[in-house]
Tab-separated table of C-alpha atoms in Angstrom:
chain	number	residue	atom	x	y	z
A	510	MET	CA	-99.025	34.990	23.728
A	511	ALA	CA	-97.924	38.688	23.645
A	512	THR	CA	-97.152	40.381	20.317
A	513	PRO	CA	-94.222	42.993	20.247
A	514	LYS	CA	-95.407	46.611	19.975
A	515	PHE	CA	-92.793	47.886	17.402
A	516	CYS	CA	-91.231	46.497	14.227
A	517	SER	CA	-87.596	45.552	14.774
A	518	GLU	CA	-86.701	46.682	11.213
A	519	CYS	CA	-88.247	50.180	10.833
A	520	GLY	CA	-89.698	50.937	14.273
A	521	THR	CA	-93.341	51.272	13.108
A	522	PRO	CA	-95.918	50.389	15.804
A	523	LEU	CA	-97.481	46.918	15.285
A	524	LYS	CA	-101.121	46.042	15.809
A	525	GLU	CA	-102.014	43.476	18.360
A	526	GLY	CA	-101.505	40.045	16.866
A	527	ALA	CA	-100.022	41.293	13.576
A	528	ARG	CA	-97.614	38.821	11.986
A	529	PHE	CA	-95.615	41.313	9.868
A	530	CYS	CA	-95.062	45.078	9.666
A	531	SER	CA	-97.602	47.039	7.654
A	532	GLU	CA	-94.924	49.641	6.715
A	533	CYS	CA	-91.983	47.597	5.485
A	534	GLY	CA	-93.386	44.031	5.329
A	535	HIS	CA	-90.839	42.628	7.786
A	536	PRO	CA	-92.205	39.578	9.749
A	537	ALA	CA	-93.117	40.293	13.324
A	538	PRO	CA	-90.945	38.477	15.893
A	539	ALA	CA	-92.438	35.367	17.427
A	540	ALA	CA	-94.438	36.051	20.554
A	541	ALA	CA	-92.852	35.118	23.862
A	542	PRO	CA	-94.666	32.358	25.789
A	543	ALA	CA	-97.039	33.423	28.466
A	544	ALA	CA	-95.702	33.443	31.965
A	545	ASP	CA	-98.334	30.967	33.215
A	546	ALA	CA	-97.883	28.426	30.379
A	547	LYS	CA	-97.188	24.911	31.591
A	548	PRO	CA	-93.894	23.299	30.539
A	549	ALA	CA	-94.167	20.408	28.115
A	550	GLU	CA	-94.358	17.014	29.714
A	551	ALA	CA	-91.218	14.936	29.561
A	552	ALA	CA	-91.227	12.172	27.017
A	553	PRO	CA	-91.771	8.714	28.529
A	554	VAL	CA	-88.724	6.568	28.899
A	555	VAL	CA	-89.068	3.173	27.213
A	556	GLU	CA	-86.830	0.412	28.371
A	557	GLU	CA	-85.258	-1.556	25.518
A	558	GLN	CA	-83.304	-4.683	26.102
A	559	SER	CA	-80.007	-4.913	24.457
A	560	ALA	CA	-79.514	-7.886	22.247
A	561	ALA	CA	-76.112	-8.554	23.752
A	562	ASP	CA	-76.634	-8.583	27.483
A	563	GLU	CA	-80.416	-8.409	27.573
A	564	LYS	CA	-80.205	-5.652	30.165
A	565	PRO	CA	-82.847	-3.119	29.819
A	566	VAL	CA	-81.665	0.245	28.356
A	567	ALA	CA	-83.616	3.433	28.875
A	568	ILE	CA	-84.238	5.182	25.590
A	569	GLU	CA	-85.562	8.727	25.748
A	570	GLN	CA	-88.360	9.329	23.253
A	571	PRO	CA	-88.435	12.654	21.521
A	572	ALA	CA	-90.968	15.108	22.866
A	573	ALA	CA	-94.042	15.669	20.870
A	574	ALA	CA	-93.391	18.501	18.408
A	575	PRO	CA	-95.628	21.502	18.899
A	576	ALA	CA	-98.155	22.259	16.246
A	577	VAL	CA	-96.699	24.348	13.489
A	578	SER	CA	-98.994	26.750	11.745
A	579	ASP	CA	-98.795	27.956	8.179
A	580	ALA	CA	-97.503	31.247	9.435
A	581	GLY	CA	-94.563	29.421	11.012
A	582	ASP	CA	-93.733	27.919	7.679
A	583	ASP	CA	-93.905	31.350	6.069
A	584	HIS	CA	-91.638	32.737	8.749
A	585	LYS	CA	-89.096	29.957	8.158
A	586	HIS	CA	-89.317	30.621	4.434
A	587	ALA	CA	-88.706	34.290	5.050
A	588	LYS	CA	-85.499	33.428	6.932
A	589	HIS	CA	-84.267	31.352	4.013
A	590	THR	CA	-85.146	34.073	1.477
A	591	GLY	CA	-83.384	36.960	3.179
A	592	GLY	CA	-86.193	38.124	5.479
A	593	PHE	CA	-88.650	39.400	2.814
A	594	VAL	CA	-92.292	38.179	2.812
A	595	ASP	CA	-94.663	39.188	0.080
A	596	PRO	CA	-97.673	40.617	1.918
A	597	VAL	CA	-100.065	39.743	-0.976
A	598	ALA	CA	-98.936	36.130	-1.014
A	599	ALA	CA	-99.312	35.975	2.748
A	600	LEU	CA	-102.868	37.210	2.517
A	601	LEU	CA	-103.812	34.649	-0.144
A	602	ALA	CA	-102.316	31.817	1.870
A	603	ALA	CA	-103.793	32.868	5.181
A	604	ASP	CA	-106.820	31.245	6.809
A	605	PRO	CA	-109.795	33.613	6.518
A	606	ASP	CA	-111.101	32.408	9.855
A	607	ASP	CA	-107.953	33.384	11.671
A	608	ASP	CA	-108.625	36.450	13.832
A	609	ASP	CA	-104.989	37.605	13.635
A	610	GLU	CA	-104.995	37.575	9.872
A	611	ALA	CA	-108.289	39.444	9.804
A	612	GLU	CA	-106.809	42.148	11.919
A	613	MET	CA	-103.811	42.222	9.591
A	614	ALA	CA	-106.139	42.600	6.595
A	615	ASP	CA	-107.827	45.479	8.348
A	616	SER	CA	-104.466	47.159	8.855
A	617	LEU	CA	-103.730	46.878	5.113
A	618	ALA	CA	-107.136	48.209	4.094
A	619	MET	CA	-107.391	51.495	2.167
A	620	PRO	CA	-107.838	54.634	4.280
A	621	ASP	CA	-111.315	56.024	4.821
A	622	ALA	CA	-112.786	58.567	2.480
A	623	ASP	CA	-112.111	61.352	4.985
A	624	GLY	CA	-108.346	60.764	4.567
A	625	SER	CA	-107.701	59.557	8.127
A	626	ALA	CA	-104.929	57.013	8.416
A	627	GLY	CA	-106.665	55.025	11.075
A	628	GLY	CA	-103.905	55.435	13.650
A	629	ARG	CA	-100.987	55.279	11.171
A	630	HIS	CA	-97.927	57.332	12.333
A	631	LEU	CA	-95.154	59.159	10.350
A	632	PRO	CA	-91.785	57.422	10.508
A	633	VAL	CA	-89.213	58.969	12.869
A	634	GLY	CA	-86.653	59.289	10.038
A	635	ALA	CA	-88.986	61.407	7.917
A	636	ILE	CA	-89.679	63.720	10.839
A	637	ALA	CA	-85.938	64.172	11.487
A	638	VAL	CA	-85.219	64.958	7.817
A	639	GLY	CA	-88.052	67.483	7.702
A	640	ALA	CA	-86.820	69.206	10.841
A	641	PHE	CA	-83.285	69.373	9.450
A	642	VAL	CA	-84.538	70.925	6.197
A	643	LEU	CA	-86.529	73.541	8.119
A	644	VAL	CA	-83.478	74.445	10.222
A	645	MET	CA	-81.290	74.791	7.127
A	646	VAL	CA	-83.858	77.006	5.388
A	647	ALA	CA	-84.113	79.213	8.479
A	648	MET	CA	-80.330	79.507	8.714
A	649	THR	CA	-80.076	80.383	5.019
A	650	VAL	CA	-82.646	83.166	5.391
A	651	VAL	CA	-80.906	84.606	8.462
A	652	ILE	CA	-77.464	84.513	6.816
A	653	ALA	CA	-78.756	86.014	3.577
A	654	THR	CA	-80.373	88.969	5.377
A	655	ASN	CA	-77.391	89.754	7.614
A	656	ASP	CA	-74.355	91.233	5.863
A	657	GLU	CA	-71.896	90.359	8.602
A	658	LEU	CA	-73.118	86.749	8.936
A	659	SER	CA	-73.138	86.402	5.160
A	660	ALA	CA	-69.541	87.608	4.979
A	661	ARG	CA	-68.462	85.197	7.733
A	662	PHE	CA	-70.233	82.288	6.031
A	663	GLN	CA	-68.579	83.013	2.677
A	664	CYS	CA	-65.222	83.457	4.385
A	665	GLN	CA	-65.216	80.369	6.648
A	666	VAL	CA	-67.385	77.926	4.689
A	667	LEU	CA	-67.022	78.937	1.047
A	668	LYS	CA	-63.367	80.025	1.551
A	669	ASN	CA	-63.915	83.367	-0.185
A	670	THR	CA	-60.977	85.312	1.246
A	671	GLN	CA	-62.334	88.641	0.030
A	672	LYS	CA	-65.230	88.223	2.450
A	673	CYS	CA	-62.944	87.568	5.397
A	674	VAL	CA	-62.713	91.321	6.046
A	675	THR	CA	-64.939	92.873	8.688
A	676	GLU	CA	-66.060	96.500	8.712
A	677	ASP	CA	-63.350	97.347	11.233
A	678	ASP	CA	-60.781	95.592	9.066
A	679	HIS	CA	-61.976	97.577	6.062
A	680	LEU	CA	-61.705	100.894	7.910
A	681	PHE	CA	-58.233	99.961	9.155
A	682	ALA	CA	-57.162	99.047	5.609
A	683	VAL	CA	-58.451	102.385	4.302
A	684	GLN	CA	-56.513	104.255	6.977
A	685	GLN	CA	-53.340	102.338	6.182
A	686	GLN	CA	-53.782	103.033	2.465
A	687	LYS	CA	-54.150	106.747	3.182
A	688	LYS	CA	-50.977	106.688	5.262
A	689	LYS	CA	-49.082	104.981	2.442
A	690	GLU	CA	-50.341	107.561	-0.054
A	691	GLU	CA	-49.324	110.411	2.199
A	692	LEU	CA	-45.872	108.954	2.730
A	693	ALA	CA	-45.356	108.279	-0.982
A	694	LEU	CA	-47.092	111.221	-2.640
A	695	MET	CA	-47.917	113.888	-0.079
A	696	THR	CA	-44.744	114.513	1.860
A	697	HIS	CA	-44.057	118.154	2.647
A	698	HIS	CA	-41.647	119.969	0.318
A	699	TYR	CA	-39.611	122.912	1.568
A	700	ALA	CA	-37.209	125.130	-0.350
A	701	THR	CA	-34.211	127.223	0.621
A	702	PHE	CA	-31.860	129.572	-1.231
A	703	GLN	CA	-29.807	132.761	-0.816
A	704	LEU	CA	-31.237	135.779	-2.610
A	705	GLY	CA	-28.898	138.289	-4.214
A	706	PHE	CA	-29.270	141.041	-6.835
A	707	ALA	CA	-27.639	144.126	-8.335
A	708	PRO	CA	-27.492	147.049	-8.163
A	709	GLU	CA	-27.802	146.784	-4.413
A	710	LYS	CA	-28.347	150.387	-3.364
A	711	GLU	CA	-30.883	151.400	-6.014
A	712	THR	CA	-33.089	148.300	-6.165
A	713	SER	CA	-36.487	147.838	-4.600
A	714	PHE	CA	-38.082	144.407	-4.580
A	715	THR	CA	-41.348	142.705	-3.673
A	716	LEU	CA	-41.590	139.049	-2.666
A	717	ARG	CA	-45.009	137.386	-3.028
A	718	GLN	CA	-46.094	133.942	-1.935
A	719	ARG	CA	-49.070	132.482	-3.828
A	720	ARG	CA	-50.931	129.495	-2.366
A	721	TYR	CA	-52.959	127.166	-4.584
A	722	GLU	CA	-55.252	124.458	-3.254
A	723	GLU	CA	-56.889	121.244	-4.439
A	724	SER	CA	-58.741	118.495	-2.601
A	725	ARG	CA	-56.918	115.394	-1.449
A	726	ASP	CA	-58.714	113.130	-3.927
A	727	GLU	CA	-58.067	115.503	-6.838
A	728	PHE	CA	-54.385	115.614	-5.951
A	729	ILE	CA	-54.107	111.803	-5.868
A	730	LYS	CA	-55.878	111.431	-9.222
A	731	ARG	CA	-53.796	114.196	-10.842
A	732	VAL	CA	-50.503	112.690	-9.701
A	733	ARG	CA	-51.394	109.033	-10.381
A	734	GLU	CA	-53.791	109.186	-13.312
A	735	GLY	CA	-52.947	112.505	-14.950
A	736	THR	CA	-56.417	114.006	-14.528
A	737	PRO	CA	-56.891	117.755	-15.230
A	738	ASP	CA	-55.170	120.207	-12.904
A	739	ASN	CA	-57.856	121.960	-10.816
A	740	ARG	CA	-55.619	123.945	-8.494
A	741	THR	CA	-57.008	127.380	-7.688
A	742	GLN	CA	-55.329	130.313	-6.003
A	743	LYS	CA	-56.525	130.788	-2.415
A	744	GLU	CA	-54.140	133.255	-0.777
A	745	VAL	CA	-51.390	135.795	-1.485
A	746	ARG	CA	-48.865	136.977	1.077
A	747	VAL	CA	-46.199	139.660	0.709
A	748	GLY	CA	-42.919	139.411	2.586
A	749	ALA	CA	-41.548	142.104	4.884
A	750	TYR	CA	-37.829	142.814	5.124
A	751	GLU	CA	-36.273	142.854	8.588
A	752	ILE	CA	-32.827	142.852	10.110
A	753	GLY	CA	-32.170	140.058	12.534
A	754	LYS	CA	-29.550	137.695	13.787
A	755	SER	CA	-28.912	134.092	12.967
A	756	ALA	CA	-28.461	131.349	15.537
A	757	GLU	CA	-24.734	132.072	15.434
A	758	GLY	CA	-25.353	135.716	16.261
A	759	VAL	CA	-24.547	137.028	12.783
A	760	THR	CA	-26.572	140.014	11.616
A	761	LYS	CA	-28.573	139.180	8.502
A	762	GLY	CA	-31.367	140.506	6.412
A	763	LEU	CA	-34.556	138.438	6.803
A	764	ILE	CA	-37.905	138.259	5.061
A	765	ARG	CA	-41.062	137.414	7.023
A	766	LEU	CA	-44.157	136.151	5.239
A	767	ALA	CA	-46.695	137.331	7.772
A	768	ALA	CA	-50.430	136.781	7.282
A	769	GLY	CA	-52.388	139.874	6.320
A	770	LYS	CA	-49.674	141.656	4.342
A	771	THR	CA	-50.788	141.744	0.708
A	772	GLU	CA	-49.231	145.014	-0.465
A	773	GLY	CA	-45.609	145.681	-1.381
A	774	PRO	CA	-42.814	146.500	-1.609
A	775	THR	CA	-40.843	144.147	0.591
A	776	TYR	CA	-37.841	146.469	0.580
A	777	THR	CA	-37.086	149.917	-0.853
A	778	PRO	CA	-33.984	152.117	-0.351
A	779	MET	CA	-36.258	154.979	0.706
A	780	GLU	CA	-36.879	153.231	4.020
A	781	LYS	CA	-33.284	153.873	5.056
A	782	LYS	CA	-32.897	150.267	6.161
A	783	GLU	CA	-29.543	148.633	5.803
A	784	LEU	CA	-29.654	146.045	3.046
A	785	ILE	CA	-27.580	142.986	3.829
A	786	LEU	CA	-27.064	140.581	0.942
A	787	PRO	CA	-27.500	137.757	0.329
A	788	ILE	CA	-30.859	137.337	2.065
A	789	PRO	CA	-31.427	133.771	3.326
A	790	LEU	CA	-34.824	132.309	2.464
A	791	ASN	CA	-35.154	129.107	4.458
A	792	GLU	CA	-37.914	126.519	4.825
A	793	LEU	CA	-40.212	128.072	2.286
A	794	PRO	CA	-43.212	125.740	1.909
A	795	VAL	CA	-43.596	124.359	-1.604
A	796	LEU	CA	-46.064	121.498	-1.004
A	797	GLU	CA	-48.007	121.024	2.221
A	798	ARG	CA	-50.924	118.972	3.500
A	799	GLU	CA	-53.939	120.851	4.759
A	800	GLN	CA	-54.969	118.940	7.879
A	801	VAL	CA	-57.842	119.068	10.354
A	802	ILE	CA	-58.815	117.192	13.493
A	803	GLU	CA	-61.073	114.319	12.439
A	804	GLY	CA	-64.709	115.395	12.521
A	805	THR	CA	-63.980	119.153	12.398
A	806	ALA	CA	-63.385	121.698	9.643
A	807	LYS	CA	-60.807	123.926	11.340
A	808	ARG	CA	-57.470	123.912	9.558
A	809	LEU	CA	-54.478	123.206	11.752
A	810	THR	CA	-51.508	125.535	11.707
A	811	ALA	CA	-47.972	124.263	11.290
A	812	ASP	CA	-47.307	124.817	15.014
A	813	GLU	CA	-50.438	122.869	16.015
A	814	ILE	CA	-49.470	119.982	13.747
A	815	THR	CA	-45.995	119.953	15.282
A	816	VAL	CA	-47.534	119.665	18.773
A	817	LEU	CA	-49.812	116.791	17.693
A	818	GLU	CA	-46.929	114.963	16.026
A	819	GLU	CA	-44.894	115.303	19.208
A	820	LYS	CA	-47.793	113.832	21.212
A	821	SER	CA	-48.051	110.890	18.841
A	822	ARG	CA	-44.354	110.151	19.365
A	823	ASN	CA	-44.783	110.346	23.158
A	824	PRO	CA	-48.305	109.041	23.845
A	825	LYS	CA	-49.923	109.699	27.228
A	826	ARG	CA	-51.145	106.972	29.560
A	827	ASP	CA	-53.799	107.078	32.257
A	828	ASP	CA	-53.338	106.049	35.903
A	829	GLU	CA	-53.886	102.399	34.973
A	830	GLY	CA	-51.292	102.497	32.224
A	831	HIS	CA	-53.713	102.493	29.300
A	832	LEU	CA	-52.949	104.654	26.281
A	833	VAL	CA	-54.968	107.867	26.081
A	834	GLU	CA	-56.313	108.267	22.561
A	835	GLU	CA	-55.325	111.636	21.110
A	836	ALA	CA	-57.252	113.583	18.501
A	837	LYS	CA	-56.875	112.026	15.076
A	838	VAL	CA	-55.581	114.223	12.257
A	839	GLU	CA	-56.717	113.755	8.667
A	840	THR	CA	-55.638	115.398	5.400
A	841	VAL	CA	-58.415	117.168	3.494
A	842	ALA	CA	-56.504	119.135	0.846
A	843	MET	CA	-53.088	119.894	-0.620
A	844	SER	CA	-51.510	123.329	-0.960
A	845	THR	CA	-48.983	124.245	-3.629
A	846	TYR	CA	-46.857	127.381	-3.269
A	847	ILE	CA	-45.076	129.467	-5.871
A	848	TYR	CA	-42.969	132.580	-5.256
A	849	GLU	CA	-42.578	135.761	-7.290
A	850	ILE	CA	-39.932	138.457	-6.825
A	851	GLU	CA	-40.197	141.710	-8.746
A	852	PHE	CA	-37.123	143.979	-8.937
A	853	THR	CA	-37.204	147.641	-9.913
A	854	ALA	CA	-34.467	150.305	-10.017
A	855	THR	CA	-34.137	153.688	-11.682
A	856	GLY	CA	-32.306	153.365	-15.006
A	857	TYR	CA	-32.815	149.577	-15.174
A	858	TYR	CA	-35.341	147.338	-16.811
A	859	PRO	CA	-37.763	145.773	-14.327
A	860	ARG	CA	-37.397	142.061	-13.780
A	861	LYS	CA	-39.632	139.307	-12.420
A	862	VAL	CA	-38.453	135.903	-11.215
A	863	ILE	CA	-40.875	133.018	-10.630
A	864	PHE	CA	-39.876	130.111	-8.388
A	865	TYR	CA	-42.007	126.960	-8.631
A	866	GLU	CA	-42.009	123.189	-8.390
A	867	ASP	CA	-42.750	121.476	-11.671
A	868	PRO	CA	-45.487	121.296	-12.811
A	869	PRO	CA	-46.669	124.790	-11.858
A	870	PRO	CA	-50.358	125.646	-11.321
A	871	PRO	CA	-52.489	125.959	-14.480
A	872	ASP	CA	-52.578	129.776	-14.459
A	873	VAL	CA	-48.770	129.891	-14.755
A	874	ASP	CA	-48.342	129.606	-18.535
A	875	LEU	CA	-44.709	128.626	-18.999
A	876	LYS	CA	-44.814	128.860	-22.798
A	877	GLN	CA	-46.080	132.413	-22.690
A	878	LEU	CA	-43.711	133.479	-19.922
A	879	LYS	CA	-40.682	132.169	-21.783
A	880	THR	CA	-41.316	134.669	-24.562
A	881	ASP	CA	-41.118	137.567	-22.087
A	882	GLU	CA	-37.529	138.727	-21.684
A	883	SER	CA	-38.331	140.446	-18.395
A	884	VAL	CA	-39.391	137.171	-16.745
A	885	SER	CA	-37.027	134.514	-15.446
A	886	LEU	CA	-38.366	131.035	-14.616
A	887	LYS	CA	-36.597	129.132	-11.856
A	888	PRO	CA	-37.899	125.639	-11.039
A	889	PHE	CA	-36.929	124.160	-7.680
A	890	LYS	CA	-34.713	121.092	-7.788
A	891	ARG	CA	-34.610	118.437	-5.087
A	892	ARG	CA	-31.294	117.803	-3.372
A	893	PRO	CA	-30.309	114.377	-1.980
A	894	ASP	CA	-31.216	115.571	1.530
A	895	GLY	CA	-34.810	116.260	0.413
A	896	ILE	CA	-34.480	120.067	0.398
A	897	TYR	CA	-35.572	121.953	-2.719
A	898	THR	CA	-33.396	124.736	-4.071
A	899	ILE	CA	-32.357	126.499	-7.298
A	900	ASP	CA	-29.063	126.583	-9.131
A	901	SER	CA	-28.472	130.337	-8.916
A	902	ALA	CA	-30.429	132.977	-7.010
A	903	SER	CA	-28.349	136.032	-7.902
A	904	PHE	CA	-30.212	138.363	-10.228
A	905	ASP	CA	-28.747	141.447	-11.881
A	906	LEU	CA	-31.046	143.976	-13.435
A	907	LEU	CA	-30.403	144.894	-17.023
A	908	PRO	CA	-29.559	148.585	-17.467
A	909	GLU	CA	-31.279	150.838	-19.920
A	910	PRO	CA	-29.058	152.151	-22.796
A	911	ARG	CA	-28.643	155.593	-21.190
A	912	THR	CA	-27.488	153.991	-17.945
A	913	ILE	CA	-24.404	152.448	-19.572
A	914	GLN	CA	-23.534	155.262	-21.987
A	915	THR	CA	-20.389	156.141	-20.000
A	916	ARG	CA	-19.206	152.507	-19.989
A	917	TYR	CA	-19.993	152.247	-23.671
A	918	LEU	CA	-17.929	155.371	-24.457
A	919	GLN	CA	-14.969	153.863	-22.611
A	920	VAL	CA	-15.138	150.773	-24.855
A	921	LEU	CA	-15.356	152.962	-27.961
A	922	LYS	CA	-12.298	155.003	-26.899
A	923	GLU	CA	-10.139	151.922	-26.410
A	924	ILE	CA	-11.229	150.393	-29.698
A	925	HIS	CA	-10.440	153.765	-31.390
A	926	CYS	CA	-6.901	153.755	-30.035
A	927	VAL	CA	-6.296	150.066	-30.851
A	928	LYS	CA	-7.255	150.646	-34.457
A	929	LYS	CA	-4.535	153.302	-34.756
A	930	SER	CA	-1.772	150.941	-33.658
A	931	LYS	CA	0.552	149.279	-36.180
A	932	GLU	CA	-0.028	145.933	-34.526
A	933	TYR	CA	-3.732	146.150	-35.315
A	934	GLU	CA	-3.077	147.068	-38.929
A	935	GLY	CA	-0.967	143.961	-39.401
A	936	LYS	CA	-3.691	141.592	-38.183
A	937	SER	CA	-6.106	139.654	-40.352
A	938	ASP	CA	-9.820	140.437	-40.354
A	939	GLN	CA	-10.408	137.704	-37.786
A	940	GLY	CA	-7.533	138.992	-35.662
A	941	LYS	CA	-8.947	142.527	-35.715
A	942	ALA	CA	-12.402	141.198	-34.614
A	943	ASP	CA	-10.816	139.207	-31.798
A	944	ALA	CA	-8.917	142.286	-30.581
A	945	GLU	CA	-12.149	144.323	-30.394
A	946	LEU	CA	-14.032	141.481	-28.643
A	947	LEU	CA	-11.322	141.299	-25.998
A	948	ILE	CA	-11.956	144.951	-25.101
A	949	TRP	CA	-15.709	144.296	-24.653
A	950	GLU	CA	-14.976	141.418	-22.306
A	951	GLN	CA	-12.462	143.439	-20.280
A	952	LYS	CA	-15.155	146.044	-19.641
A	953	ALA	CA	-17.583	143.299	-18.393
A	954	PHE	CA	-19.950	143.502	-21.325
A	955	THR	CA	-21.863	140.312	-21.986
A	956	GLU	CA	-23.559	139.793	-25.320
A	957	GLN	CA	-26.794	140.986	-23.738
A	958	LEU	CA	-25.201	144.152	-22.337
A	959	LYS	CA	-23.406	144.733	-25.621
A	960	ALA	CA	-26.715	144.624	-27.467
A	961	ILE	CA	-28.186	147.148	-25.004
A	962	ALA	CA	-25.158	149.462	-25.363
A	963	LEU	CA	-25.438	149.450	-29.142
A	964	GLU	CA	-28.996	150.784	-28.759
A	965	ASN	CA	-27.340	154.127	-27.970
A	966	GLU	CA	-26.359	154.411	-31.632
A	967	LYS	CA	-30.013	155.124	-32.351
A	968	ASP	CA	-30.074	158.055	-29.920
A	969	GLU	CA	-29.403	161.343	-31.757
A	970	GLU	CA	-28.359	163.117	-28.587
A	971	PHE	CA	-25.815	160.403	-27.838
A	972	LEU	CA	-24.398	160.518	-31.396
A	973	THR	CA	-23.863	164.257	-31.138
A	974	THR	CA	-22.086	163.862	-27.805
A	975	LYS	CA	-19.887	161.057	-29.143
A	976	GLU	CA	-18.899	163.105	-32.173
A	977	GLU	CA	-17.840	166.068	-30.057
A	978	ILE	CA	-15.774	163.821	-27.779
A	979	PHE	CA	-13.790	162.138	-30.541
A	980	LYS	CA	-12.974	165.416	-32.289
A	981	THR	CA	-10.544	166.316	-29.533
A	982	TYR	CA	-9.850	162.888	-28.009
A	983	GLN	CA	-6.153	161.942	-27.726
A	984	CYS	CA	-5.152	158.323	-27.242
A	985	PRO	CA	-2.875	157.819	-24.233
A	986	GLU	CA	0.741	156.968	-24.977
A	987	ILE	CA	1.793	153.433	-24.198
């Protein structure tokens, strides 16, 4: 009789002749009969005569039942009880002389003092679970120590969408954010206006361009968060007056803001140059990005930026049709420009005009400048087409009192003659004041010029001259 080598329930190896598994207690399958065993002899046929016809009838006797051992009974009992056999009960009921049961007892004996299992093997399931745990631990360590793998794991397994961004994605997002900021906050601002002034032939003027700079990050924070204004002046240029022609061929006066010219004046009548007013001032930079080629520190000029922008609109391709990557341009700072024009003329008060985009740089104190009558503040205003301009760019110098003495005497003469008329005498006090005011307006005296003219009444020399004139002055007949 051959005993199976493995338990059909848990797969544990079985000892030779064992009747149940030492690991799970499941009964061992019955041994298959040996190949050379002789078949059981057929039961003898006994002839029995029927009571009816007394013919002999062959009755087959049942074959002798094989000997059934106690273990067979236990095995049958195990089938009726769901397959479980109590190993202790089996030992107590077993025959101590049975060699198979002795071997079974040996297999259930306690391990030796040295801890050896006596040939006992680990179950396959436990080995598989242990291997799986080791693999998972190794994977966890690798993922935890690798940022990219960790991000992918959190993105794909834990569904953390914030981790679904690679380093390249992050850099691309930063570049796109910078482009949005530049489109929204850092577009170039340019101004244009026509400059005029009076008196034309006696006036000298100096045009200055002041450039202030701040870093890109400081500009963003100042505009968005209202952080302190850290703009500092970096450069001053003085314009030079020239005579040129427009695109239509019309002769015009022009002002060039060339680099290197820091001394004035821009124009003076002593130069014997023809002054043509108004002077067009076009495309004056007000706000510009300071840009460099990525990885360098050299600032790009406006012409160089124009060339690069043209290349980006018409990208080059190699012989195989692939796009040729051009140099990348990045913004490193922002420049703010303000303009000052100082006018001077003999016999006139000097005047300064400041053109700026609100808010001006921190060293331009608007509150203080507004208290100075010789300074005019002109903020640029944005037109619907995106161009910045000012409401009025015609500036007349205010004359000194001596300069308008002759005009003032003409007003006094007419008022003197009006007061002698009967019509004037018949007017009310308000009517008389209105008649005098009309004369001031006819002689082009504003309230400001009127106040300057009246300053002559404090000049002793002028009072003496006026007295001598009116002693002999005769009003013209109407």
